PDB file of C-alpha atoms in Angstrom:
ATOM      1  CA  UNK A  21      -3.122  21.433 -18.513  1.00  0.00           C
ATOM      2  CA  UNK A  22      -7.009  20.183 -18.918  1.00  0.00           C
ATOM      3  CA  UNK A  23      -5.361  17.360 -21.574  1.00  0.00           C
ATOM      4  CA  UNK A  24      -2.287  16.198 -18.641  1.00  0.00           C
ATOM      5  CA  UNK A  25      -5.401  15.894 -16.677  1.00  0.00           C
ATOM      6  CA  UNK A  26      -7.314  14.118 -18.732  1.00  0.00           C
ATOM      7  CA  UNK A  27      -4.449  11.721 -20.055  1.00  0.00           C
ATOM      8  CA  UNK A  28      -3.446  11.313 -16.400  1.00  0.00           C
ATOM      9  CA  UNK A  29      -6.674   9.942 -15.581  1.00  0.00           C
ATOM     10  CA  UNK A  30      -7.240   7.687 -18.429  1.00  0.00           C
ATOM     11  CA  UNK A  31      -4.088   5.928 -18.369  1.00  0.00           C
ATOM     12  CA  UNK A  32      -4.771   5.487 -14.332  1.00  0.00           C
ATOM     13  CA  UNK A  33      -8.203   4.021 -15.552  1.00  0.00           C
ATOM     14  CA  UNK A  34      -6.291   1.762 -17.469  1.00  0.00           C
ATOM     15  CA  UNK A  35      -3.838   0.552 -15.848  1.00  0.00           C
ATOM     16  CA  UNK A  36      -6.356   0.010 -12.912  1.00  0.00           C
ATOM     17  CA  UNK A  37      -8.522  -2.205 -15.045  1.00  0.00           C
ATOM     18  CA  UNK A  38      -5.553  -4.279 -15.966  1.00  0.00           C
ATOM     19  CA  UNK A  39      -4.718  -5.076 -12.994  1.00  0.00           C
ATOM     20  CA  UNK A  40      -8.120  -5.548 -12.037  1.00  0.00           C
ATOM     21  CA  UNK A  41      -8.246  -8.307 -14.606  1.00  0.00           C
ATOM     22  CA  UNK A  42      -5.169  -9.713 -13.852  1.00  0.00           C
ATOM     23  CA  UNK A  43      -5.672 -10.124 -10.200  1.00  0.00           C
ATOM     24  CA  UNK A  44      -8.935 -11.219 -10.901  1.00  0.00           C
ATOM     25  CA  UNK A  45      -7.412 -14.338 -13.751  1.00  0.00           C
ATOM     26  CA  UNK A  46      -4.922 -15.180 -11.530  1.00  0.00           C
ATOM     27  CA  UNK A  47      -6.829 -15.819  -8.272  1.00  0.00           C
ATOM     28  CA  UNK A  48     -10.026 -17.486 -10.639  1.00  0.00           C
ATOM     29  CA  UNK A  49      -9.558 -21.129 -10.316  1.00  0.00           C
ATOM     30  CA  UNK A  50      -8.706 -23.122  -7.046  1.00  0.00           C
ATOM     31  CA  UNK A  51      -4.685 -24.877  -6.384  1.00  0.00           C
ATOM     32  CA  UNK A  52      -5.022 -27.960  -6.231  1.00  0.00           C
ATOM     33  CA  UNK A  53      -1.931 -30.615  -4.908  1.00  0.00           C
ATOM     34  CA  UNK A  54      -1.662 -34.423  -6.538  1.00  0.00           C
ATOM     35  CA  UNK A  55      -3.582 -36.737  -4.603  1.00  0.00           C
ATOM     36  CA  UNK A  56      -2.057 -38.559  -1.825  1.00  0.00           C
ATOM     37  CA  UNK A  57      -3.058 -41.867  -1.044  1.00  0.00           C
ATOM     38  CA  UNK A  58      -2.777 -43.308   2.246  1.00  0.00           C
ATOM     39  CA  UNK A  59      -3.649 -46.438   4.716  1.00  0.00           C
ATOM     40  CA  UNK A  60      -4.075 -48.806   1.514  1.00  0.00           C
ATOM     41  CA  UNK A  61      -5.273 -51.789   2.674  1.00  0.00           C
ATOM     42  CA  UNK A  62      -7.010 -54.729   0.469  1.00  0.00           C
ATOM     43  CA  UNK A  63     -10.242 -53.060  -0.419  1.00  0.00           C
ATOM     44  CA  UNK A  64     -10.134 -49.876   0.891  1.00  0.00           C
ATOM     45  CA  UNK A  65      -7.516 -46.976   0.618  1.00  0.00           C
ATOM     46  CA  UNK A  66      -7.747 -43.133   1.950  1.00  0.00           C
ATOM     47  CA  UNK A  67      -7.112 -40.340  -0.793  1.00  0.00           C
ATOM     48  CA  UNK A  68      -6.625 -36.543   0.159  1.00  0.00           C
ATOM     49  CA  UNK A  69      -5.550 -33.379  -1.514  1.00  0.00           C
ATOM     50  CA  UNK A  70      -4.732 -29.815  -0.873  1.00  0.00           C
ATOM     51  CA  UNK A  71      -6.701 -27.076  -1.921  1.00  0.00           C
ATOM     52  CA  UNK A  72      -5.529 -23.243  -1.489  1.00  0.00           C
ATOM     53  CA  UNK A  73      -5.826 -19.518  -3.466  1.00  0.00           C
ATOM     54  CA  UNK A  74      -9.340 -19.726  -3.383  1.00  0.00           C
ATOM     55  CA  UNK A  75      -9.000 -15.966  -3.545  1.00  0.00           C
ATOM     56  CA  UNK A  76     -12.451 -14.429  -3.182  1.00  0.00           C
ATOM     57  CA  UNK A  77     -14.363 -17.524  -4.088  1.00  0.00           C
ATOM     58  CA  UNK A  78     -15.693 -20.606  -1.859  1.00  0.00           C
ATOM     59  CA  UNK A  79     -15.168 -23.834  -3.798  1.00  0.00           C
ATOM     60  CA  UNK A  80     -16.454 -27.311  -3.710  1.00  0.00           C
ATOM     61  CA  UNK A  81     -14.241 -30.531  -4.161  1.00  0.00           C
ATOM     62  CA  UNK A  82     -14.500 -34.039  -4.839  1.00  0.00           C
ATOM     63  CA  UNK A  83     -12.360 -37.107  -6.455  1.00  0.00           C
ATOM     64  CA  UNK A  84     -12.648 -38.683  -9.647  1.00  0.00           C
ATOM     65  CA  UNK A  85     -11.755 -42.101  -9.846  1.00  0.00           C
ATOM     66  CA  UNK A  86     -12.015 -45.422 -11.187  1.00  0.00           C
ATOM     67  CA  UNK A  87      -9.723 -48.650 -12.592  1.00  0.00           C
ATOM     68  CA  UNK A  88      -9.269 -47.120 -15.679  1.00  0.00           C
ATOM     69  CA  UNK A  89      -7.295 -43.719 -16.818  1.00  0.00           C
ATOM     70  CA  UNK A  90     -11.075 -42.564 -17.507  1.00  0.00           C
ATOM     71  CA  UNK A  91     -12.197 -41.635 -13.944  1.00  0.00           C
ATOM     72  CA  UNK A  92     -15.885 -42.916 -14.719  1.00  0.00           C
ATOM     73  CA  UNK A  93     -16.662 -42.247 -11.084  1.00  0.00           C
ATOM     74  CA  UNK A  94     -16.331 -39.245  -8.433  1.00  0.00           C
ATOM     75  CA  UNK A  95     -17.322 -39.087  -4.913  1.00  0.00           C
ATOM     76  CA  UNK A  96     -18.109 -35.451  -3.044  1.00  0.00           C
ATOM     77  CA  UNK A  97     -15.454 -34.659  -0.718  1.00  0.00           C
ATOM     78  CA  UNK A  98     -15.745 -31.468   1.004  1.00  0.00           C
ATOM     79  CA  UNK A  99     -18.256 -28.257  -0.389  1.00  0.00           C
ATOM     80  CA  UNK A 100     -18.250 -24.283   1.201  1.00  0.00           C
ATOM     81  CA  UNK A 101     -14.748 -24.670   1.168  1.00  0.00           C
ATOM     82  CA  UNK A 102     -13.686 -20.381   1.780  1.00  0.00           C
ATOM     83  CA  UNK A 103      -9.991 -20.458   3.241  1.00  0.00           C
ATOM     84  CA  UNK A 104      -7.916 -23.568   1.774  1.00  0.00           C
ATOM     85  CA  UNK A 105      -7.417 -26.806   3.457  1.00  0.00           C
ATOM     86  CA  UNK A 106      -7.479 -30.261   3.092  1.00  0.00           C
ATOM     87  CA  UNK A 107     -10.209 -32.764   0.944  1.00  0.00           C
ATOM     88  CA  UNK A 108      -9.909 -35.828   2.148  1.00  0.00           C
ATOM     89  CA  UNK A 109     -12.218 -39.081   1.471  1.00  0.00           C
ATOM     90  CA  UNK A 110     -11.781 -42.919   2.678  1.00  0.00           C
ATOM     91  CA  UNK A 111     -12.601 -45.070  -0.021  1.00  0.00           C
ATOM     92  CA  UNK A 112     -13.836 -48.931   1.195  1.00  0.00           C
ATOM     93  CA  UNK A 113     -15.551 -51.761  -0.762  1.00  0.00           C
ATOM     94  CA  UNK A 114     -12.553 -51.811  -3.199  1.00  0.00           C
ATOM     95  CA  UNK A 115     -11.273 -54.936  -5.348  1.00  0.00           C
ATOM     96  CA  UNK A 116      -8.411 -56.679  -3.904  1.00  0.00           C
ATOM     97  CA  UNK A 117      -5.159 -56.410  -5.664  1.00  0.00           C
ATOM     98  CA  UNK A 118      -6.757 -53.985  -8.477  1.00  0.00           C
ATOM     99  CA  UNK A 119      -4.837 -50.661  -9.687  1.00  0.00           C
ATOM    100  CA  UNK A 120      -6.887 -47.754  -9.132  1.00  0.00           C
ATOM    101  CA  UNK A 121      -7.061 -44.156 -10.413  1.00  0.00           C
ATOM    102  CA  UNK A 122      -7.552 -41.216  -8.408  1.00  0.00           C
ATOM    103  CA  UNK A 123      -7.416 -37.449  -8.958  1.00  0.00           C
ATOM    104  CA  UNK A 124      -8.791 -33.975  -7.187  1.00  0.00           C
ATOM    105  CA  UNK A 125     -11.634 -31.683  -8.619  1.00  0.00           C
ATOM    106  CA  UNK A 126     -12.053 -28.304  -7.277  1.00  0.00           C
ATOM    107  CA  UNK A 127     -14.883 -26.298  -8.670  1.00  0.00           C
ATOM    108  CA  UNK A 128     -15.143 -22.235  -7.437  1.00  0.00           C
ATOM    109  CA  UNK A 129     -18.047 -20.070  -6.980  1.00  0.00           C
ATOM    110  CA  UNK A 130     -17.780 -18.534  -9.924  1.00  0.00           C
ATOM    111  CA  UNK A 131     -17.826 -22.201 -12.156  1.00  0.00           C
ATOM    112  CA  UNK A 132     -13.357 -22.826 -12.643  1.00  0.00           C
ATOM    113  CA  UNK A 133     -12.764 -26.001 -12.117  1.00  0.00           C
ATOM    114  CA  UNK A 134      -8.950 -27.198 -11.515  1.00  0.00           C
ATOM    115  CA  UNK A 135      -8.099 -30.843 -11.311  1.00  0.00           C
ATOM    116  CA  UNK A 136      -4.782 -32.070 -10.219  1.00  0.00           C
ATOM    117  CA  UNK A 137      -2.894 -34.901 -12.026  1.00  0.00           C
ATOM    118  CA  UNK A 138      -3.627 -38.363 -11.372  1.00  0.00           C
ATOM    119  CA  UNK A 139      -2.513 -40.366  -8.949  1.00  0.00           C
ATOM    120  CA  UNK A 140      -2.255 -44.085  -9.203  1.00  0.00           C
ATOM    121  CA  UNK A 141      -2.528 -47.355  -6.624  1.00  0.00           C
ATOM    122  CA  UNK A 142      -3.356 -50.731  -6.005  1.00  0.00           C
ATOM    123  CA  UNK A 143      -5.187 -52.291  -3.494  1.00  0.00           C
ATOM    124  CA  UNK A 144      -3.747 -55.580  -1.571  1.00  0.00           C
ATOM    125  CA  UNK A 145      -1.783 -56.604   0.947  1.00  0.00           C
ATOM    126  CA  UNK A 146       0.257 -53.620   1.681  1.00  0.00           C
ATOM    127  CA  UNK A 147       2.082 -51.775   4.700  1.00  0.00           C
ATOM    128  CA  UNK A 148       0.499 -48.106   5.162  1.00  0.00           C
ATOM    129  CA  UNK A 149       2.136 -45.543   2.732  1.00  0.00           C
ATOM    130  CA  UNK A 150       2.912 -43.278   5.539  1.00  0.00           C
ATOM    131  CA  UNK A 151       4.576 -45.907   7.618  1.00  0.00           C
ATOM    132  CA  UNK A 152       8.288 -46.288   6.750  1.00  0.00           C
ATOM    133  CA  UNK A 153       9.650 -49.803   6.387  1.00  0.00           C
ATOM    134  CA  UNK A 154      12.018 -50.603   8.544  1.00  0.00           C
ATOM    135  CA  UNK A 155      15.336 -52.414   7.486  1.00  0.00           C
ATOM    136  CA  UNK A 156      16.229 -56.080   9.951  1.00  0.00           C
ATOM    137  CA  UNK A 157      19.101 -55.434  11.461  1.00  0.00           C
ATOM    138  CA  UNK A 158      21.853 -58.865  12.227  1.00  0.00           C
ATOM    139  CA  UNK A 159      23.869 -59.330  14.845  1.00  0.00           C
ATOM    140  CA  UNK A 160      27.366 -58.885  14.407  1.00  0.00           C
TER     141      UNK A 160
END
């Protein structure tokens, strides 16, 4: 009976660890969405992304960017971050008609850092993203 016991409680032990571990791996690093970018107008263009399962971690995010597929620069966007939400940042002083890359960095308390793919666009003379082009229609 005392080995049941003991067996009993061990493989509990066990199996509570594992999922300990597991819970804690799957909820360590922040989601992260693509980034969407918005309102692009000839030097200026907004960029956002979502950020969720932050688990039991606050996270920080920011964009890396440039006009090559390096990202040389990155700009803060939000920090504290403890629920999920939106990173958003409006991006001004751009060149004219020059392709741009963009992506998402989220960093969590505990130092994982996700980053979503990478988005591309290009700057110039062009209707707002969000805004749907509408057809001309001819009189019959």
């Amino acid at each position: 009976m005392k080995n049941i016991l003991f067996s009993t409680i061990k493989y509990g032990t066990v199996v509570g660890l594992g999922l300990g571990a597991l819970v804690h791996v799957s909820f360590a690093a922040p989601v992260l969405t693509p980034a969407t970018v918005t309102d692009i107008g000839r030097t200026e263009a907004v960029v956002k992304a979502r950020i969720s399962n932050l688990g039991m971690y606050r996270a920080t995010a920011w964009f890396e960017w440039g006009e090559t597929s390096a990202l040389e620069k990155s700009v803060v966007g939000m920090s504290d971050i403890s629920v999920g939400g939106y990173v958003e940042y409006h991006f001004t002083g751009l060149k004219e008609y020059t392709i741009y890359y963009v992506r998402a960095v989220a960093m969590d308390s505990d130092g994982e850092i996700t980053r979503s793919p990478t988005t591309t666009f290009t700057t110039g003379d062009v209707v707002s993203v969000s805004d749907p082009v509408a057809e001309k229609e001819e009189p019959v």
